[in-house]
Amino acid sequence: MLKTFKIGGVHPEENKFSADQPAEVLDFSKQVIIPLSQSLGAPSKAIVEKGDLIKVGQLIAKGESFISSNIHSSVSGKVLKVDQVLDQSGYRRPAIFINVDGDEWIEGIDRSSEIKKEITLTKEEIVKKVHELGIVGLGGATFPSHVKLMVPEGKKAEVLIINGVECEPYLTADHRLMLENGEEVLIGTSILMKGLGVNRAIIGIENNKTDAIANLAKLALNFDGIEIETLKVQYPQGGEKQLIDTVINRQVPSGKLPIEVGAVVNNVGTAFAVYEAVQKNKPLIERTVTVTGKGVSKPGNYKVRIGTSINTLIEKVGGLPENTGKIVSGGPMMGKALNSIDVPVVKGTSGVLLFEEEEARRIEPTNCIRCGKCITVCPMGLEPVLIAQYAESEMWEEVEAERAMDCIECGSCQYTCPAARPLLDYIRLGKFKVGQIIRIRSKK
Amino acid sequence: MNLLTVSGSPHVHGDNSTKKIMYGVAFAMIPTLLVSVYFFGLDAIRVTLLSVFACMLFEWIIQKYLIKGPVTITDGSAIISGILLAFNVPSNIPTWIIIIGAFVTIGIAKMSFGGLGKNPFNPALVGRVFLLISFPVQMTSWPKPSALFNSLADAVTGPTPLGHLKEELKVGRTVQDILENGTSWTVDGINYIYKIPDYMDQLMGNLGGSLGEISALALILGGIYMLMRKIISWHIPVSFIGSVIIFTGILWVVNPDIYVNPGFHLITGGLMLGAIFMATDMVSSPMSFKGQLIFGLGCGVLTVIIRIWGAYPEGVSFAILIMNAFVPLINRSIKPKRFGEVAR
Ligand code: SF4
Ligand code: SF4
């Protein structure tokens, strides 16, 4: 029996159409827009101005607080302006607009394809490099990676878990990375191990990527302390807490971080970015993005410079199909619906999904039939139906008591509900309100 | 260009729907329906169609003219209530009584609480018990199943095994005596003999009883189908039937003269129908598996208590209705195992 997490879970249709498409380098467009909020935490502060000439890899915005990250230019050219732009959040937020001119890189970045295996940097230097070069978690949450490498006082990291699960349907970017850049991923993993001071790493991969598993397993023979673990295909296997539960059989307590049970989790994409930063001195300026959908003629995976318009990606797969009804950034279970095709690709963009008109519309909700299916599938052991009802009746205390804050917003409940109740909408509202209440309470 | 839909995640939905569940349940009732037609003839069809039609009609009238909201009679739930009500009455029941039953089922037990999903009690059971109390004579004269498509005129009215056993035990006979020798009596010089059918007949459905409760086999078939389609889980049927077997088994071991064996309890009366189709109604049963086990256990114990010591020969309906009332309490006190709460 393959390993999986112990509570709940669903198995949505996988629809990984682009699994066999090698990641292709996308030509960059005439203009890129680089948002200043690209990671969890405080937005970065722009250090360039209108008219500045910049090169690829140049630092253009600084993360000033502990939880924030540096941003580098993904292109060379001239800064057009620093202005508000409609980004993936659906809000207008500050960004740096750059008119592209040529492809000139700053000194010191190793652009050769040679693989550098020997890790010469010390533990401290690794953390510093990861911080300086703006590496963030590429699995979706975009948590600044240097923060994860700094184990808090009194805690001890025992094992590094690399998330190669890619449990979201449709997405194949991580899959391609593990196939095409397996060695770099493993070196990146070794670097992270050194940065954390652990001698054991486990890479968890779902069983629907057997070629990637075989590739990494073969390569891992040449690395110390890295194990490849084949996992059952079960959503949300890639949820941080679920993955830890699966591979090391420990459950992170409510409201606590993985380090509580001695684990640190990083995505395979992050491991690759760490490799590039530490071994090649390359900041995080591009990433692999899956562009796909049922109506898309040529679904594919693309290596994209950060700041490229999503529209450019869509053109690449044959343009927006006539009957497109929804565009999602990320996977279908947790991704965000976009309200424009002109928003830029950011560090956290793992995929662009085009939904046809009829898939885009939600099913009309009917009365809850109290089947309890939402409870059965919730991977956090919550009662979504109850939380949603309390939130609907604005009973925030009850929402909190029912542990709404534990909800990882995986969407399994709403996905499963036969009455198509908008459970997660209400749970999100509940979490938002409870979050406010908690903040007020802690101020008192 | 089209306008884009912007909604919160998830952006996909599983293929589960209320309709699919409801029609799945209705489909699972087909074997039982066929058996009832085989044994009770055209009357079974009359009762079932009438009941379903009346249930849908009442729901339509109430939704359209009283609530003035959306009409959802095609979601399948009224059809299920209709079939279940029909399954719970004798085949020779007068038409007007069914219509009253359908009114109570839909109008009172379902719509007055707010419709599908809001009713605390199983609607068909409320309808059935209402009829049982209001029309005890018509509800308990069971036509004896005999041949295919016999007309109402030559059907002989016979008792149910459970009812017969209870009556005869009251006059001091032993279980063995009743089962082996049957009972004979004389009316106007004619000799009648009633003997409780043997187990094979009971399993197949060749015994007196309500439309849907006579064939344990057909009911189990439907149950297996629902389990395979994951419409129901095993917890309620197993704990319900299991607790009946254990409870009656203990009594039987203690005194086989006055307590009949568990096998008899298992396949006579409405136990299978109740445990497979009535107690598993999602709306009126607990949501968690643990809660469902408790619910089934309660149903089983209450069924036996009523059957053996209660005023009625059959206790399944009452037991389920009583346990329905405990569902909110069960739901509230049984919490699922939370992530991270497991001590390691
Ligand atoms: S979205 Fe939240 S409540 Fe719903 S299944 Fe996932 S964790 Fe549970
Ligand atoms: S899955 Fe939907 S219908 Fe079932 S209990 Fe949860 S909210 Fe109600």
Short mmCIF file of N, CA and C in Angstrom, two decimals, chain A residues 7 241 245 249 251-252 320 322-328 332-335 337-339 355 357 360 362-363 366-373 375-376 379-383 385-386 402-403 411 414-420 424 428, chain B residues 1-19 21-22 72 114-120 230-232 282-289 292 327-328 331-332 334-342 344:
data_model
loop_
_atom_site.label_atom_id
_atom_site.label_comp_id
_atom_site.label_asym_id
_atom_site.label_seq_id
_atom_site.Cartn_x
_atom_site.Cartn_y
_atom_site.Cartn_z
N ILE A 7 -6.43 11.39 7.27
CA ILE A 7 -7.80 11.88 7.37
C ILE A 7 -8.28 12.45 6.04
N LYS A 241 0.88 20.10 5.84
CA LYS A 241 0.62 19.25 7.00
C LYS A 241 0.32 17.81 6.58
N ASP A 245 2.49 14.42 7.54
CA ASP A 245 1.78 13.28 8.13
C ASP A 245 2.07 12.02 7.31
N ASN A 249 4.80 10.50 9.40
CA ASN A 249 3.83 10.03 10.37
C ASN A 249 3.72 10.91 11.62
N GLN A 251 1.83 14.55 13.07
CA GLN A 251 0.83 15.56 12.75
C GLN A 251 1.17 16.89 13.43
N VAL A 252 1.32 17.91 12.60
CA VAL A 252 1.61 19.24 13.13
C VAL A 252 0.39 19.72 13.91
N LEU A 320 -6.72 32.52 -26.80
CA LEU A 320 -7.84 32.26 -25.90
C LEU A 320 -8.98 31.59 -26.68
N GLU A 322 -12.52 30.58 -27.97
CA GLU A 322 -13.73 31.39 -28.10
C GLU A 322 -14.63 31.33 -26.87
N ASN A 323 -14.81 30.09 -26.36
CA ASN A 323 -15.81 29.92 -25.29
C ASN A 323 -15.19 29.93 -23.89
N THR A 324 -14.05 30.60 -23.73
CA THR A 324 -13.43 30.66 -22.41
C THR A 324 -14.33 31.40 -21.43
N GLY A 325 -14.56 30.79 -20.28
CA GLY A 325 -15.44 31.42 -19.30
C GLY A 325 -14.73 31.79 -18.02
N LYS A 326 -13.53 31.24 -17.83
CA LYS A 326 -12.82 31.53 -16.59
C LYS A 326 -11.34 31.28 -16.79
N ILE A 327 -10.52 32.14 -16.22
CA ILE A 327 -9.08 31.93 -16.27
C ILE A 327 -8.59 31.81 -14.84
N VAL A 328 -7.90 30.71 -14.56
CA VAL A 328 -7.45 30.46 -13.20
C VAL A 328 -5.94 30.47 -13.15
N PRO A 332 -6.92 23.96 -10.21
CA PRO A 332 -8.37 24.12 -10.16
C PRO A 332 -8.94 24.03 -8.74
N MET A 333 -8.20 23.42 -7.81
CA MET A 333 -8.74 23.27 -6.47
C MET A 333 -8.46 24.50 -5.60
N MET A 334 -7.28 25.09 -5.76
CA MET A 334 -6.91 26.20 -4.88
C MET A 334 -6.54 27.47 -5.62
N GLY A 335 -6.54 27.41 -6.94
CA GLY A 335 -6.10 28.57 -7.72
C GLY A 335 -7.05 29.75 -7.62
N ALA A 337 -9.24 32.74 -9.57
CA ALA A 337 -9.82 33.16 -10.84
C ALA A 337 -9.37 34.59 -11.12
N LEU A 338 -8.90 34.82 -12.34
CA LEU A 338 -8.39 36.15 -12.67
C LEU A 338 -9.50 36.99 -13.29
N ASN A 339 -9.42 38.30 -13.08
CA ASN A 339 -10.42 39.12 -13.74
C ASN A 339 -9.87 39.87 -14.95
N PHE A 355 -10.79 27.72 -18.54
CA PHE A 355 -12.00 26.92 -18.40
C PHE A 355 -13.02 27.33 -19.45
N GLU A 357 -16.75 27.88 -20.97
CA GLU A 357 -17.95 28.51 -20.43
C GLU A 357 -18.70 27.64 -19.40
N ALA A 360 -16.97 26.79 -16.23
CA ALA A 360 -16.67 27.98 -15.44
C ALA A 360 -17.78 28.32 -14.46
N ARG A 362 -20.62 27.98 -11.76
CA ARG A 362 -20.82 27.10 -10.62
C ARG A 362 -22.17 26.41 -10.73
N ILE A 363 -22.25 25.23 -10.14
CA ILE A 363 -23.52 24.53 -10.11
C ILE A 363 -24.41 25.23 -9.09
N THR A 366 -28.22 23.65 -3.84
CA THR A 366 -29.54 23.28 -3.31
C THR A 366 -29.39 23.07 -1.81
N ASN A 367 -30.48 22.66 -1.16
CA ASN A 367 -30.42 22.47 0.30
C ASN A 367 -29.39 21.41 0.68
N CYS A 368 -28.72 21.65 1.80
CA CYS A 368 -27.83 20.64 2.37
C CYS A 368 -28.65 19.42 2.74
N ILE A 369 -28.22 18.25 2.32
CA ILE A 369 -28.98 17.04 2.66
C ILE A 369 -28.33 16.29 3.83
N ARG A 370 -27.43 16.95 4.51
CA ARG A 370 -26.80 16.41 5.71
C ARG A 370 -26.18 15.03 5.49
N CYS A 371 -25.56 14.90 4.35
CA CYS A 371 -24.97 13.60 4.02
C CYS A 371 -23.66 13.38 4.75
N GLY A 372 -23.05 14.48 5.22
CA GLY A 372 -21.79 14.34 5.96
C GLY A 372 -20.58 14.08 5.08
N LYS A 373 -20.74 14.12 3.77
CA LYS A 373 -19.60 13.83 2.88
C LYS A 373 -18.50 14.88 3.05
N ILE A 375 -17.63 16.29 5.70
CA ILE A 375 -16.88 15.96 6.91
C ILE A 375 -15.93 14.80 6.62
N THR A 376 -16.43 13.82 5.90
CA THR A 376 -15.60 12.65 5.59
C THR A 376 -14.36 13.04 4.80
N PRO A 379 -9.53 17.01 5.06
CA PRO A 379 -8.24 16.47 5.51
C PRO A 379 -7.81 17.02 6.87
N MET A 380 -8.51 18.05 7.36
CA MET A 380 -8.14 18.59 8.66
C MET A 380 -9.08 18.09 9.76
N GLY A 381 -10.01 17.22 9.41
CA GLY A 381 -10.93 16.69 10.41
C GLY A 381 -11.92 17.72 10.91
N LEU A 382 -12.29 18.64 10.04
CA LEU A 382 -13.26 19.67 10.44
C LEU A 382 -14.65 19.27 9.97
N GLU A 383 -15.64 20.07 10.38
CA GLU A 383 -17.00 19.86 9.91
C GLU A 383 -17.40 21.06 9.05
N VAL A 385 -19.63 21.72 6.91
CA VAL A 385 -21.05 22.10 6.86
C VAL A 385 -21.40 22.97 8.06
N LEU A 386 -20.84 22.61 9.21
CA LEU A 386 -21.16 23.34 10.44
C LEU A 386 -20.51 24.73 10.44
N GLU A 402 -15.18 25.95 16.23
CA GLU A 402 -15.16 24.80 15.32
C GLU A 402 -13.85 24.73 14.53
N ARG A 403 -12.87 25.47 14.95
CA ARG A 403 -11.51 25.42 14.41
C ARG A 403 -11.41 25.85 12.95
N GLY A 411 -10.47 23.01 -0.46
CA GLY A 411 -11.64 22.93 -1.33
C GLY A 411 -12.26 21.55 -1.45
N GLN A 414 -16.16 21.48 -0.65
CA GLN A 414 -17.05 22.04 -1.65
C GLN A 414 -17.02 21.20 -2.92
N TYR A 415 -15.88 20.66 -3.25
CA TYR A 415 -15.75 19.80 -4.42
C TYR A 415 -16.69 18.60 -4.31
N THR A 416 -16.81 18.08 -3.11
CA THR A 416 -17.54 16.84 -2.89
C THR A 416 -19.04 17.05 -2.68
N CYS A 417 -19.41 18.19 -2.14
CA CYS A 417 -20.79 18.39 -1.69
C CYS A 417 -21.82 18.13 -2.80
N PRO A 418 -22.70 17.14 -2.60
CA PRO A 418 -23.68 16.83 -3.64
C PRO A 418 -24.68 17.97 -3.86
N ALA A 419 -24.86 18.79 -2.83
CA ALA A 419 -25.81 19.89 -2.97
C ALA A 419 -25.09 21.14 -3.50
N ALA A 420 -23.81 21.01 -3.84
CA ALA A 420 -23.00 22.10 -4.37
C ALA A 420 -23.05 23.34 -3.48
N LEU A 424 -16.74 26.62 1.05
CA LEU A 424 -15.48 27.31 1.28
C LEU A 424 -15.65 28.83 1.26
N ARG A 428 -14.20 30.80 4.31
CA ARG A 428 -13.23 31.90 4.15
C ARG A 428 -13.70 33.15 4.86
N MET B 1 -15.12 39.95 -26.45
CA MET B 1 -14.81 38.78 -25.63
C MET B 1 -15.86 38.55 -24.55
N ASN B 2 -15.96 37.31 -24.15
CA ASN B 2 -16.91 36.99 -23.08
C ASN B 2 -16.48 37.62 -21.77
N LEU B 3 -17.43 37.74 -20.89
CA LEU B 3 -17.07 38.15 -19.54
C LEU B 3 -16.51 36.93 -18.82
N LEU B 4 -15.50 37.16 -18.00
CA LEU B 4 -14.92 36.05 -17.26
C LEU B 4 -15.65 35.86 -15.94
N THR B 5 -15.83 34.60 -15.57
CA THR B 5 -16.38 34.31 -14.25
C THR B 5 -15.26 34.43 -13.24
N VAL B 6 -15.49 35.14 -12.17
CA VAL B 6 -14.51 35.21 -11.09
C VAL B 6 -15.19 34.68 -9.84
N SER B 7 -14.76 33.52 -9.38
CA SER B 7 -15.36 32.96 -8.17
C SER B 7 -14.25 32.32 -7.36
N GLY B 8 -14.55 32.07 -6.10
CA GLY B 8 -13.54 31.48 -5.22
C GLY B 8 -13.28 30.03 -5.59
N SER B 9 -12.12 29.53 -5.16
CA SER B 9 -11.81 28.13 -5.41
C SER B 9 -12.70 27.27 -4.51
N PRO B 10 -12.91 26.02 -4.76
CA PRO B 10 -12.41 25.27 -5.92
C PRO B 10 -13.18 25.58 -7.19
N HIS B 11 -12.48 25.39 -8.32
CA HIS B 11 -13.09 25.71 -9.60
C HIS B 11 -13.65 24.48 -10.30
N VAL B 12 -13.49 23.35 -9.66
CA VAL B 12 -14.07 22.13 -10.22
C VAL B 12 -14.97 21.49 -9.17
N HIS B 13 -15.90 20.69 -9.65
CA HIS B 13 -16.81 20.02 -8.73
C HIS B 13 -16.86 18.54 -9.07
N GLY B 14 -16.92 17.71 -8.05
CA GLY B 14 -17.01 16.27 -8.27
C GLY B 14 -18.31 15.92 -8.96
N ASP B 15 -18.46 14.67 -9.34
CA ASP B 15 -19.67 14.34 -10.09
C ASP B 15 -20.81 13.91 -9.18
N ASN B 16 -20.67 14.23 -7.92
CA ASN B 16 -21.71 13.89 -6.97
C ASN B 16 -22.83 14.93 -7.01
N SER B 17 -24.07 14.50 -6.98
CA SER B 17 -25.14 15.48 -6.86
C SER B 17 -26.30 14.87 -6.09
N THR B 18 -27.11 15.74 -5.52
CA THR B 18 -28.27 15.28 -4.76
C THR B 18 -29.14 14.39 -5.64
N LYS B 19 -29.32 14.83 -6.88
CA LYS B 19 -30.15 14.07 -7.81
C LYS B 19 -29.62 12.66 -7.99
N ILE B 21 -27.75 10.92 -6.07
CA ILE B 21 -27.93 10.12 -4.86
C ILE B 21 -29.37 9.63 -4.77
N MET B 22 -30.31 10.57 -4.97
CA MET B 22 -31.72 10.22 -4.81
C MET B 22 -32.16 9.17 -5.83
N THR B 72 -38.85 21.77 -6.77
CA THR B 72 -37.75 20.80 -6.88
C THR B 72 -38.26 19.37 -6.87
N GLY B 114 -39.32 22.93 6.10
CA GLY B 114 -38.48 23.69 5.17
C GLY B 114 -38.02 22.87 3.98
N GLY B 115 -38.58 21.69 3.81
CA GLY B 115 -38.25 20.91 2.63
C GLY B 115 -37.04 20.03 2.80
N LEU B 116 -36.56 19.52 1.68
CA LEU B 116 -35.45 18.56 1.69
C LEU B 116 -34.27 19.05 2.52
N GLY B 117 -33.81 18.20 3.38
CA GLY B 117 -32.63 18.53 4.17
C GLY B 117 -32.94 19.15 5.51
N LYS B 118 -34.16 19.64 5.68
CA LYS B 118 -34.49 20.34 6.92
C LYS B 118 -35.32 19.47 7.87
N ASN B 119 -35.87 18.39 7.34
CA ASN B 119 -36.78 17.58 8.16
C ASN B 119 -36.01 16.71 9.16
N PRO B 120 -36.39 16.80 10.44
CA PRO B 120 -35.69 15.99 11.43
C PRO B 120 -36.07 14.51 11.37
N LYS B 230 -21.53 3.95 -2.99
CA LYS B 230 -21.18 4.84 -1.88
C LYS B 230 -22.29 5.82 -1.54
N ILE B 231 -23.54 5.40 -1.80
CA ILE B 231 -24.67 6.26 -1.44
C ILE B 231 -24.89 6.17 0.06
N ILE B 232 -24.76 4.96 0.58
CA ILE B 232 -24.82 4.80 2.04
C ILE B 232 -23.50 4.18 2.49
N MET B 282 -30.15 10.08 4.66
CA MET B 282 -29.08 11.00 5.07
C MET B 282 -29.57 12.14 5.94
N VAL B 283 -30.71 12.67 5.53
CA VAL B 283 -31.19 13.88 6.19
C VAL B 283 -31.47 13.64 7.66
N SER B 284 -32.03 12.48 7.96
CA SER B 284 -32.47 12.27 9.34
C SER B 284 -31.58 11.30 10.11
N SER B 285 -30.36 11.09 9.62
CA SER B 285 -29.43 10.25 10.38
C SER B 285 -28.14 11.03 10.63
N PRO B 286 -27.32 10.58 11.58
CA PRO B 286 -26.11 11.35 11.92
C PRO B 286 -25.13 11.42 10.75
N MET B 287 -24.26 12.44 10.78
CA MET B 287 -23.35 12.66 9.68
C MET B 287 -22.06 11.89 9.82
N SER B 288 -21.60 11.67 11.06
CA SER B 288 -20.32 10.99 11.23
C SER B 288 -20.53 9.49 11.32
N PHE B 289 -19.51 8.74 10.94
CA PHE B 289 -19.60 7.28 11.00
C PHE B 289 -19.82 6.81 12.43
N GLN B 292 -23.26 7.37 13.34
CA GLN B 292 -24.14 6.43 12.66
C GLN B 292 -24.15 5.08 13.37
N VAL B 327 -30.77 12.63 16.72
CA VAL B 327 -29.70 12.93 15.75
C VAL B 327 -28.98 14.26 16.02
N PRO B 328 -29.73 15.34 16.28
CA PRO B 328 -29.01 16.60 16.55
C PRO B 328 -28.05 16.46 17.73
N ASN B 331 -25.08 14.40 16.58
CA ASN B 331 -24.21 15.21 15.74
C ASN B 331 -23.39 16.19 16.55
N ARG B 332 -24.01 16.75 17.57
CA ARG B 332 -23.31 17.75 18.36
C ARG B 332 -22.25 17.13 19.25
N ILE B 334 -20.65 14.13 18.83
CA ILE B 334 -19.58 13.35 18.19
C ILE B 334 -18.82 14.25 17.23
N LYS B 335 -17.58 14.53 17.56
CA LYS B 335 -16.77 15.36 16.70
C LYS B 335 -15.81 14.46 15.93
N PRO B 336 -15.55 14.80 14.68
CA PRO B 336 -14.59 13.98 13.94
C PRO B 336 -13.21 14.08 14.57
N LYS B 337 -12.34 13.12 14.21
CA LYS B 337 -10.98 13.16 14.72
C LYS B 337 -10.28 14.32 14.02
N ARG B 338 -9.88 15.31 14.79
CA ARG B 338 -9.23 16.49 14.20
C ARG B 338 -7.80 16.19 13.81
N PHE B 339 -7.33 16.86 12.79
CA PHE B 339 -5.93 16.71 12.41
C PHE B 339 -5.06 17.28 13.52
N GLY B 340 -4.05 16.53 13.90
CA GLY B 340 -3.11 17.04 14.89
C GLY B 340 -3.53 16.76 16.32
N GLU B 341 -4.69 16.13 16.46
CA GLU B 341 -5.14 15.87 17.82
C GLU B 341 -4.72 14.50 18.31
N VAL B 342 -4.26 13.70 17.33
CA VAL B 342 -3.88 12.34 17.69
C VAL B 342 -2.59 12.38 18.50
N ARG B 344 0.78 11.25 19.64
CA ARG B 344 1.79 10.37 19.06
C ARG B 344 3.00 10.32 19.97
#
